[in-house]
Amino acid sequence: MNDKLYKSKRWEIMRDRIMRRDKYMCQYYKRFGKHVPATMVHHIFPVEDYPQYAMESWNLIALSNEAHQK
């Protein structure tokens, strides 16, 4: 299911919306006063466990690759 989601036009639009909302900055590092560019949009509640929240803006956050690994 995830591959299908991430390749959809709907996801592209939502991802773009979240990146713009978060000003293309990593929200994890922003908490510490650092300005690190975001490279992805992360699901706070994982899609595998909560597919109903996959496209909810409150469940999405812009992160850098490094922050995503944490």
Short mmCIF file of C-alpha atoms in Angstrom, two decimals:
data_model
loop_
_atom_site.label_atom_id
_atom_site.label_comp_id
_atom_site.label_asym_id
_atom_site.label_seq_id
_atom_site.Cartn_x
_atom_site.Cartn_y
_atom_site.Cartn_z
CA MET A 1 0.00 0.00 0.00
CA ASN A 2 2.78 2.46 0.85
CA ASP A 3 4.35 2.32 -2.61
CA LYS A 4 1.01 3.08 -4.18
CA LEU A 5 0.44 5.97 -1.76
CA TYR A 6 3.85 7.57 -2.28
CA LYS A 7 3.55 7.41 -6.06
CA SER A 8 0.10 8.98 -6.17
CA LYS A 9 -0.66 12.50 -7.36
CA ARG A 10 -2.65 13.03 -4.16
CA TRP A 11 0.47 12.32 -2.06
CA GLU A 12 2.60 14.66 -4.20
CA ILE A 13 0.11 17.46 -3.58
CA MET A 14 -0.09 16.74 0.16
CA ARG A 15 3.70 16.46 0.48
CA ASP A 16 4.11 19.80 -1.25
CA ARG A 17 1.49 21.37 1.02
CA ILE A 18 3.25 20.12 4.18
CA MET A 19 6.69 21.24 2.97
CA ARG A 20 5.30 24.72 2.28
CA ARG A 21 3.48 24.78 5.62
CA ASP A 22 6.72 23.92 7.43
CA LYS A 23 8.69 26.34 5.23
CA TYR A 24 10.91 23.52 3.91
CA MET A 25 12.63 23.37 7.32
CA CYS A 26 13.14 20.31 9.53
CA GLN A 27 10.66 20.62 12.37
CA TYR A 28 12.73 18.40 14.68
CA TYR A 29 15.77 20.67 14.55
CA LYS A 30 13.60 23.77 14.63
CA ARG A 31 12.72 22.81 18.21
CA PHE A 32 16.40 23.35 19.08
CA GLY A 33 16.71 26.67 17.21
CA LYS A 34 18.58 25.14 14.27
CA HIS A 35 17.74 25.82 10.63
CA VAL A 36 18.13 22.54 8.76
CA PRO A 37 16.44 21.98 5.37
CA ALA A 38 13.71 19.33 5.28
CA THR A 39 14.06 16.57 2.72
CA MET A 40 10.96 14.48 3.42
CA VAL A 41 7.51 14.42 4.94
CA HIS A 42 7.13 11.99 7.83
CA HIS A 43 4.01 10.31 9.21
CA ILE A 44 3.83 10.76 12.98
CA PHE A 45 1.45 7.82 13.28
CA PRO A 46 2.86 5.20 10.85
CA VAL A 47 0.84 4.40 7.74
CA GLU A 48 1.26 0.68 8.36
CA ASP A 49 -0.57 0.94 11.69
CA TYR A 50 -2.89 3.86 10.98
CA PRO A 51 -3.72 3.98 7.26
CA GLN A 52 -6.74 6.17 8.02
CA TYR A 53 -4.36 8.99 9.03
CA ALA A 54 -2.09 8.75 5.97
CA MET A 55 -3.36 11.95 4.38
CA GLU A 56 -4.16 13.98 7.49
CA SER A 57 -2.06 17.15 7.66
CA TRP A 58 -1.89 16.97 11.47
CA ASN A 59 -0.16 13.59 11.12
CA LEU A 60 2.54 14.88 8.74
CA ILE A 61 5.73 16.77 9.50
CA ALA A 62 8.69 17.95 7.42
CA LEU A 63 12.01 16.41 8.51
CA SER A 64 15.61 16.13 7.37
CA ASN A 65 17.03 12.68 6.61
CA GLU A 66 19.13 12.83 9.78
CA ALA A 67 16.14 13.68 11.99
CA HIS A 68 14.07 10.96 10.35
CA GLN A 69 16.68 8.37 11.34
CA LYS A 70 16.35 9.40 15.00
#
